[in-house]
Short mmCIF file of C-alpha atoms and ligand atoms in Angstrom, two decimals:
data_model
loop_
_atom_site.label_atom_id
_atom_site.label_comp_id
_atom_site.label_asym_id
_atom_site.label_seq_id
_atom_site.Cartn_x
_atom_site.Cartn_y
_atom_site.Cartn_z
CA MET A 1 -33.82 -51.98 -131.61
CA ASN A 2 -34.39 -49.36 -134.33
CA CYS A 3 -33.50 -45.75 -133.54
CA ILE A 4 -33.83 -42.36 -135.18
CA ALA A 5 -31.29 -39.62 -134.46
CA PHE A 6 -32.40 -36.07 -135.26
CA ILE A 7 -29.40 -34.09 -136.48
CA GLN A 8 -29.02 -30.33 -136.47
CA THR A 9 -26.60 -29.01 -139.09
CA LYS A 10 -24.54 -25.87 -139.56
CA GLY A 11 -23.12 -25.20 -143.02
CA GLY A 12 -24.15 -28.71 -144.08
CA GLN A 13 -22.22 -30.42 -141.25
CA ALA A 14 -23.77 -32.07 -138.20
CA THR A 15 -23.17 -30.05 -135.04
CA LYS A 16 -20.95 -31.54 -132.33
CA ALA A 17 -23.93 -31.97 -129.99
CA SER A 18 -25.83 -33.81 -132.74
CA LEU A 19 -22.88 -36.10 -133.47
CA GLU A 20 -22.80 -37.00 -129.77
CA ALA A 21 -26.54 -37.74 -129.92
CA ALA A 22 -26.05 -39.86 -133.05
CA GLY A 23 -23.24 -41.83 -131.36
CA PHE A 24 -25.51 -42.34 -128.34
CA ALA A 25 -28.29 -43.72 -130.60
CA VAL A 26 -25.83 -46.04 -132.37
CA GLY A 27 -24.97 -47.39 -128.90
CA ILE A 28 -28.66 -48.38 -128.47
CA GLY A 29 -29.37 -49.96 -131.85
CA GLN A 30 -29.60 -49.69 -135.64
CA THR A 31 -29.83 -45.94 -136.22
CA VAL A 32 -31.09 -43.85 -139.14
CA ALA A 33 -30.31 -40.11 -139.00
CA VAL A 34 -32.83 -37.42 -140.01
CA VAL A 35 -31.77 -33.96 -141.19
CA SER A 36 -33.67 -30.96 -142.48
CA GLY A 37 -32.18 -29.06 -145.39
CA GLU A 38 -28.77 -28.99 -146.97
CA LEU A 39 -26.09 -31.52 -146.17
CA ASN A 40 -22.46 -31.46 -147.14
CA GLY A 41 -21.77 -35.07 -148.22
CA ASP A 42 -23.00 -37.15 -145.28
CA GLY A 43 -22.42 -34.22 -142.90
CA GLY A 44 -19.82 -36.21 -140.93
CA LEU A 45 -22.42 -38.80 -139.85
CA GLY A 46 -20.72 -41.85 -141.39
CA ALA A 47 -17.76 -41.24 -139.10
CA VAL A 48 -19.93 -41.82 -136.01
CA GLY A 49 -21.46 -45.08 -137.23
CA ILE A 50 -24.53 -43.86 -139.16
CA THR A 51 -25.08 -45.70 -142.47
CA ARG A 52 -28.33 -44.05 -143.68
CA VAL A 53 -29.52 -40.45 -143.58
CA LEU A 54 -33.05 -39.30 -144.41
CA GLN A 55 -32.93 -35.74 -145.76
CA GLY A 56 -36.12 -33.73 -145.34
CA ALA A 57 -37.00 -30.28 -146.66
CA GLY A 58 -35.19 -27.26 -145.21
CA ASP A 59 -36.44 -24.08 -143.56
CA LEU A 60 -39.02 -25.81 -141.34
CA ASP A 61 -40.55 -24.48 -138.14
CA ASP A 62 -40.44 -26.52 -134.92
CA SER A 63 -43.87 -28.03 -135.51
CA GLN A 64 -42.91 -29.19 -139.01
CA LEU A 65 -39.61 -30.59 -137.71
CA GLY A 66 -41.59 -32.57 -135.13
CA ARG A 67 -43.72 -34.01 -137.93
CA LEU A 68 -40.64 -34.81 -140.02
CA VAL A 69 -38.91 -36.73 -137.22
CA SER A 70 -42.11 -38.53 -136.14
CA ALA A 71 -42.84 -39.62 -139.73
CA ALA A 72 -39.27 -40.92 -140.07
CA ALA A 73 -39.67 -42.88 -136.81
CA ASP A 74 -42.90 -44.44 -138.10
CA GLN A 75 -41.40 -45.30 -141.49
CA GLU A 76 -38.36 -46.96 -139.91
CA GLY A 77 -40.29 -48.67 -137.11
CA ALA A 78 -38.09 -46.87 -134.58
CA THR A 79 -38.82 -47.37 -130.88
CA VAL A 80 -36.24 -44.78 -129.76
CA VAL A 81 -35.72 -41.22 -131.05
CA VAL A 82 -32.59 -39.37 -129.88
CA CYS A 83 -31.65 -35.72 -130.27
CA ALA A 84 -29.31 -33.29 -128.52
CA GLN A 85 -30.63 -31.29 -125.55
CA ASP A 86 -29.87 -28.04 -127.40
CA HIS A 87 -32.38 -25.29 -128.19
CA LEU A 88 -33.76 -27.10 -131.25
CA GLY A 89 -33.77 -30.52 -129.56
CA LYS A 90 -35.67 -29.06 -126.60
CA ALA A 91 -38.18 -27.49 -129.01
CA ILE A 92 -38.98 -30.69 -130.91
CA ALA A 93 -38.48 -33.53 -128.38
CA GLY A 94 -41.82 -32.93 -126.63
CA ARG A 95 -43.62 -32.58 -129.95
CA VAL A 96 -42.21 -35.88 -131.21
CA ALA A 97 -43.03 -37.62 -127.91
CA VAL A 98 -46.67 -36.50 -128.14
CA ARG A 99 -46.97 -37.54 -131.79
CA LEU A 100 -45.48 -41.00 -131.12
CA GLY A 101 -47.17 -41.53 -127.74
CA ALA A 102 -43.65 -41.97 -126.38
CA GLY A 103 -42.12 -41.28 -122.98
CA LEU A 104 -39.50 -38.51 -122.85
CA ILE A 105 -36.22 -38.72 -120.94
CA ALA A 106 -34.51 -35.33 -121.17
CA GLY A 107 -30.88 -34.41 -120.55
CA VAL A 108 -29.24 -37.84 -120.39
CA THR A 109 -25.59 -37.55 -119.37
CA VAL A 110 -24.16 -41.08 -119.61
CA ALA A 111 -23.75 -43.46 -122.59
CA PRO A 112 -26.50 -46.12 -122.84
CA GLU A 113 -26.25 -48.89 -120.25
CA GLY A 114 -29.01 -51.43 -120.83
CA GLU A 115 -32.60 -50.36 -120.23
CA SER A 116 -32.00 -47.41 -117.89
CA TYR A 117 -30.71 -43.93 -118.66
CA THR A 118 -28.84 -41.54 -116.35
CA ARG A 119 -29.59 -37.82 -115.97
CA ASN A 120 -28.76 -35.17 -113.40
CA VAL A 121 -31.37 -34.06 -110.85
CA PHE A 122 -31.49 -31.44 -108.07
CA SER A 123 -29.36 -28.93 -110.01
CA GLY A 124 -26.66 -31.52 -110.63
CA LYS A 125 -26.30 -32.54 -106.96
CA ALA A 126 -27.45 -36.07 -107.71
CA SER A 127 -28.11 -38.34 -110.67
CA ALA A 128 -31.14 -40.54 -111.36
CA GLN A 129 -31.45 -43.77 -113.33
CA ILE A 130 -34.64 -43.68 -115.39
CA THR A 131 -36.36 -46.53 -117.19
CA GLY A 132 -39.04 -45.87 -119.79
CA SER A 133 -42.48 -47.35 -119.17
CA THR A 134 -43.76 -46.76 -122.73
CA ASP A 135 -43.19 -48.83 -125.87
CA ARG A 136 -41.40 -45.93 -127.53
CA LEU A 137 -39.00 -43.39 -126.05
CA VAL A 138 -37.65 -39.96 -126.96
CA ILE A 139 -34.27 -39.22 -125.36
CA THR A 140 -32.31 -35.97 -125.40
CA THR A 141 -28.57 -36.02 -124.66
CA THR A 142 -26.80 -33.23 -122.74
CA PRO A 143 -24.10 -31.65 -124.96
CA ASN A 144 -20.49 -32.35 -123.87
CA ALA A 145 -21.61 -34.98 -121.34
CA ILE A 146 -21.33 -38.26 -123.20
CA GLY A 147 -18.40 -37.38 -125.39
CA MET A 148 -17.80 -37.94 -129.07
CA PRO A 149 -18.05 -41.51 -130.35
CA ALA A 150 -14.85 -43.12 -131.68
CA ALA A 151 -14.34 -41.99 -135.27
CA SER A 152 -14.62 -44.55 -138.05
CA ASP A 153 -13.94 -44.20 -141.79
CA GLY A 154 -17.51 -45.16 -142.70
CA THR A 155 -19.80 -43.08 -144.89
CA ALA A 156 -23.57 -42.79 -144.83
CA SER A 157 -25.94 -42.87 -147.80
CA VAL A 158 -28.31 -39.90 -148.06
CA GLU A 159 -31.94 -40.36 -149.25
CA ALA A 160 -34.54 -37.68 -149.85
CA PHE A 161 -37.39 -38.01 -147.35
CA ASN A 162 -40.71 -36.43 -148.27
CA THR A 163 -43.70 -36.46 -145.99
CA ASP A 164 -46.68 -34.25 -145.19
CA LEU A 165 -45.25 -31.53 -142.94
CA GLY A 166 -48.40 -29.46 -142.63
CA GLU A 167 -48.63 -25.67 -142.78
CA ARG A 168 -45.81 -23.51 -141.49
CA LYS A 169 -47.14 -21.93 -138.28
CA VAL A 170 -44.24 -19.67 -137.32
CA ASN A 171 -42.40 -17.24 -139.56
CA ILE A 172 -39.00 -15.96 -138.45
CA LEU A 173 -38.74 -12.32 -139.46
CA GLU A 174 -35.13 -11.81 -138.45
CA ALA A 175 -32.47 -13.97 -136.82
CA ALA A 176 -29.30 -12.57 -135.26
CA ALA A 177 -26.69 -14.88 -133.78
CA PRO A 178 -24.87 -13.40 -130.77
CA SER A 179 -21.27 -12.55 -131.59
CA THR A 180 -18.77 -14.83 -129.85
CA GLY A 181 -15.78 -12.96 -131.26
CA GLY A 182 -14.68 -16.01 -133.27
CA ARG A 183 -14.76 -18.22 -130.16
CA ALA A 184 -16.74 -21.49 -129.89
CA PRO A 185 -20.39 -20.96 -128.91
CA LEU A 186 -20.75 -21.38 -125.13
CA PRO A 187 -22.94 -24.54 -125.19
CA GLU A 188 -20.32 -26.33 -127.31
CA ALA A 189 -17.16 -24.84 -125.78
CA GLU A 190 -14.63 -27.27 -124.31
CA LEU A 191 -12.67 -24.52 -122.54
CA VAL A 192 -14.40 -21.68 -120.69
CA VAL A 193 -13.03 -18.68 -118.79
CA SER A 194 -15.77 -17.15 -116.64
CA ALA A 195 -15.86 -14.19 -114.29
CA GLY A 196 -18.12 -12.64 -111.69
CA ARG A 197 -18.69 -9.54 -109.67
CA GLY A 198 -15.19 -9.81 -108.22
CA MET A 199 -13.94 -8.20 -111.45
CA LYS A 200 -15.41 -4.86 -110.17
CA GLY A 201 -16.58 -3.54 -113.54
CA PRO A 202 -16.79 -4.12 -117.31
CA GLU A 203 -13.65 -2.05 -117.89
CA ASN A 204 -11.62 -4.90 -116.36
CA TRP A 205 -12.87 -7.61 -118.74
CA GLY A 206 -9.77 -7.18 -120.91
CA LEU A 207 -7.98 -9.40 -118.36
CA ILE A 208 -10.61 -12.12 -118.85
CA GLU A 209 -10.51 -11.81 -122.66
CA ASP A 210 -6.70 -12.02 -122.65
CA LEU A 211 -6.74 -15.20 -120.58
CA ALA A 212 -9.48 -16.69 -122.78
CA ASP A 213 -7.44 -15.89 -125.91
CA ALA A 214 -4.30 -17.43 -124.41
CA VAL A 215 -6.19 -20.64 -123.56
CA GLY A 216 -8.38 -20.68 -126.69
CA ALA A 217 -11.47 -20.49 -124.47
CA THR A 218 -14.96 -19.01 -124.68
CA THR A 219 -15.94 -16.38 -122.10
CA ALA A 220 -18.85 -16.70 -119.65
CA CYS A 221 -20.09 -14.84 -116.57
CA SER A 222 -22.23 -15.05 -113.45
CA ARG A 223 -25.81 -13.81 -113.53
CA PRO A 224 -25.37 -10.47 -111.69
CA VAL A 225 -22.66 -9.55 -114.19
CA SER A 226 -25.08 -9.92 -117.12
CA ASP A 227 -27.99 -8.44 -115.13
CA ILE A 228 -26.09 -5.20 -114.55
CA GLY A 229 -25.00 -5.13 -118.17
CA TRP A 230 -21.27 -5.70 -117.75
CA ARG A 231 -21.54 -8.63 -120.16
CA PRO A 232 -24.17 -9.80 -122.70
CA HIS A 233 -26.93 -12.15 -121.47
CA HIS A 234 -25.83 -15.00 -123.72
CA GLU A 235 -22.70 -15.37 -121.53
CA HIS A 236 -24.70 -15.98 -118.34
CA VAL A 237 -24.25 -19.54 -117.01
CA GLY A 238 -26.12 -21.22 -114.21
CA GLN A 239 -29.55 -22.41 -113.18
CA THR A 240 -31.30 -19.61 -115.05
CA GLY A 241 -28.64 -19.28 -117.75
CA ILE A 242 -26.87 -21.76 -119.98
CA ALA A 243 -25.82 -25.11 -118.48
CA ILE A 244 -22.38 -26.07 -119.75
CA ARG A 245 -20.06 -29.07 -119.37
CA PRO A 246 -16.67 -27.98 -120.71
CA ASN A 247 -13.46 -29.91 -120.15
CA LEU A 248 -12.05 -26.89 -118.29
CA TYR A 249 -13.94 -24.15 -116.43
CA ILE A 250 -11.89 -21.31 -114.93
CA ALA A 251 -14.02 -19.24 -112.51
CA ILE A 252 -12.61 -15.85 -111.55
CA GLY A 253 -14.12 -13.68 -108.82
CA ILE A 254 -17.26 -15.83 -108.63
CA SER A 255 -18.50 -16.85 -105.18
CA GLY A 256 -19.92 -20.23 -106.24
CA ALA A 257 -23.57 -19.83 -105.25
CA ILE A 258 -25.66 -22.98 -105.78
CA GLN A 259 -27.55 -21.31 -108.65
CA HIS A 260 -24.25 -20.69 -110.45
CA LEU A 261 -22.89 -24.17 -109.72
CA ALA A 262 -26.07 -25.72 -111.14
CA GLY A 263 -24.95 -24.69 -114.62
CA VAL A 264 -21.26 -25.54 -114.39
CA ASN A 265 -20.74 -28.41 -111.96
CA GLY A 266 -20.69 -30.93 -114.80
CA SER A 267 -17.38 -29.40 -116.00
CA LYS A 268 -14.59 -31.98 -116.10
CA VAL A 269 -12.00 -29.74 -114.38
CA ILE A 270 -12.88 -26.62 -112.37
CA VAL A 271 -10.26 -24.00 -111.47
CA VAL A 272 -11.32 -21.29 -109.01
CA ILE A 273 -9.55 -17.97 -108.47
CA ASN A 274 -10.95 -16.02 -105.52
CA LYS A 275 -9.40 -13.76 -102.90
CA ASP A 276 -11.65 -15.18 -100.16
CA PRO A 277 -10.40 -18.60 -98.98
CA GLU A 278 -13.91 -19.27 -97.61
CA ALA A 279 -15.63 -18.77 -101.00
CA PRO A 280 -18.04 -21.71 -101.49
CA PHE A 281 -16.73 -22.32 -105.02
CA PHE A 282 -13.51 -23.84 -103.60
CA LYS A 283 -15.56 -26.84 -102.37
CA ALA A 284 -16.45 -27.66 -106.00
CA ALA A 285 -12.96 -26.90 -107.37
CA ASP A 286 -10.35 -29.34 -108.65
CA TYR A 287 -7.72 -26.59 -108.37
CA GLY A 288 -7.99 -23.37 -106.41
CA ILE A 289 -5.91 -20.21 -106.26
CA VAL A 290 -6.53 -17.93 -103.28
CA GLY A 291 -5.50 -14.50 -104.48
CA ASP A 292 -6.49 -11.21 -106.02
CA ALA A 293 -7.69 -11.78 -109.60
CA PHE A 294 -5.93 -8.57 -110.68
CA ASP A 295 -2.58 -10.13 -109.67
CA VAL A 296 -3.24 -13.77 -110.53
CA VAL A 297 -4.97 -13.56 -113.92
CA PRO A 298 -2.23 -11.62 -115.81
CA LYS A 299 0.38 -14.06 -114.46
CA LEU A 300 -1.73 -17.04 -115.52
CA THR A 301 -2.19 -15.50 -118.99
CA GLU A 302 1.58 -15.05 -119.36
CA ALA A 303 2.15 -18.65 -118.21
CA PHE A 304 -0.35 -19.97 -120.81
CA LYS A 305 1.24 -17.86 -123.53
CA ALA A 306 4.68 -19.25 -122.60
CA LEU A 307 3.27 -22.78 -122.95
C1 FAD B 1 -33.70 -17.89 -108.50
C2 FAD B 1 -32.25 -17.51 -108.66
C3 FAD B 1 -31.58 -17.91 -109.82
C4 FAD B 1 -30.25 -17.57 -110.01
N1 FAD B 1 -29.60 -18.01 -111.14
C5 FAD B 1 -28.29 -17.74 -111.28
C6 FAD B 1 -27.56 -18.22 -112.40
O1 FAD B 1 -28.12 -18.87 -113.31
N2 FAD B 1 -26.24 -17.94 -112.48
C7 FAD B 1 -25.58 -17.22 -111.53
O2 FAD B 1 -24.37 -17.01 -111.67
N3 FAD B 1 -26.25 -16.75 -110.46
C8 FAD B 1 -27.56 -16.98 -110.31
N4 FAD B 1 -28.22 -16.49 -109.24
C9 FAD B 1 -27.50 -15.55 -108.33
C10 FAD B 1 -26.63 -16.29 -107.34
O3 FAD B 1 -27.39 -16.65 -106.20
C11 FAD B 1 -25.46 -15.40 -106.87
O4 FAD B 1 -25.99 -14.21 -106.33
C12 FAD B 1 -24.50 -15.04 -108.00
O5 FAD B 1 -24.06 -16.22 -108.66
C13 FAD B 1 -23.30 -14.30 -107.42
O6 FAD B 1 -22.52 -13.81 -108.46
P1 FAD B 1 -20.97 -13.53 -108.25
O7 FAD B 1 -20.34 -14.73 -107.64
O8 FAD B 1 -20.44 -13.00 -109.52
O9 FAD B 1 -20.99 -12.30 -107.21
P2 FAD B 1 -20.71 -12.23 -105.65
O10 FAD B 1 -21.59 -13.13 -104.90
O11 FAD B 1 -20.72 -10.79 -105.32
O12 FAD B 1 -19.24 -12.81 -105.48
C14 FAD B 1 -18.08 -12.16 -105.95
C15 FAD B 1 -16.89 -13.02 -105.55
O13 FAD B 1 -15.73 -12.41 -106.04
C16 FAD B 1 -14.72 -12.51 -105.04
N5 FAD B 1 -13.80 -11.38 -105.26
C17 FAD B 1 -14.03 -10.06 -105.01
N6 FAD B 1 -12.96 -9.34 -105.40
C18 FAD B 1 -12.05 -10.22 -105.88
C19 FAD B 1 -10.74 -10.09 -106.42
N7 FAD B 1 -10.16 -8.88 -106.56
N8 FAD B 1 -10.10 -11.20 -106.81
C20 FAD B 1 -10.66 -12.43 -106.67
N9 FAD B 1 -11.90 -12.61 -106.18
C21 FAD B 1 -12.57 -11.52 -105.80
C22 FAD B 1 -15.44 -12.44 -103.73
O14 FAD B 1 -14.67 -13.06 -102.70
C23 FAD B 1 -16.71 -13.20 -104.04
O15 FAD B 1 -16.57 -14.60 -103.74
C24 FAD B 1 -29.56 -16.81 -109.02
C25 FAD B 1 -30.24 -16.42 -107.86
C26 FAD B 1 -31.56 -16.76 -107.69
C27 FAD B 1 -32.27 -16.34 -106.43
#
């Protein structure tokens, strides 16, 4: 089976989520990667089993990217197109599916197993096995769910790919990336320290930052915390915020409402710190500490620093 993997790059390197998507596609069949714009060498794609990269023009809008990927799929006779379920992947997957007349399976969480693909449903409370009923398929992979493919020492050849991309329909006047204070962006973070209303106010977030620094984690928060302006909106995780799947999620002073859990219950290990032993979050926790965050968190930070 021939596949196309759409790759998003940063500084000429494929993003982690895109490398996972590329590895997923390689697990399905012979895969050609498609990138838009500059690439540093092969962008790290050879190491995940890609042998050919088609390099399209840079600075494209979502509509043009959809055309680029669809044209590459037609040229290569690809029956499956894979991209990460990140903001760009979400923006182009539907466009590519319409152009190719393909079915779309979004947010796959498990490596390919034959004809069916697994994704979470009902806010992560269950999973569904989905089989495509169309000749061609577009699949998006949930970041941090499938894991990175085993690294190889292969390299990929890079070819210029020119096709009719149509008129640019959207012009970006200004782009400002939220500051993460040098920490990994939340969607890609493997370690996350998150806090809720139990922290009482923004003046107490130093405790959360200190713990995050000691662990090397990114900070997150519950929705009310960002709604009342204690923390920026890009830190809000949950059903209406960012859905994350880190290796470690430390939840401090968060009750564990279903809408919060919907965005974090794919985390590999969940640690809950809450003074209420009846807090619902403990049911989803791998480790729980019943105690006052203002006592527990500084001690935990010191323990991590000592490690
Ligand atoms: C349509 C809809 C969508 C929503 N989407 C989201 C979403 O995406 N993300 C999200 O987070 N929420 C979402 N919510 C809100 C959600 O239902 C909860 O209200 C919210 O998650 C609660 O936030 P919290 O746990 O920080 O606050 P609270 O519910 O107030 O809980 C605070 C917790 O801190 C504990 N605590 C208090 N003091 C201390 C202390 N000193 N030490 C330790 N623990 C302490 C308390 O025991 C309590 O468990 C949504 C709600 C709706 C209706």
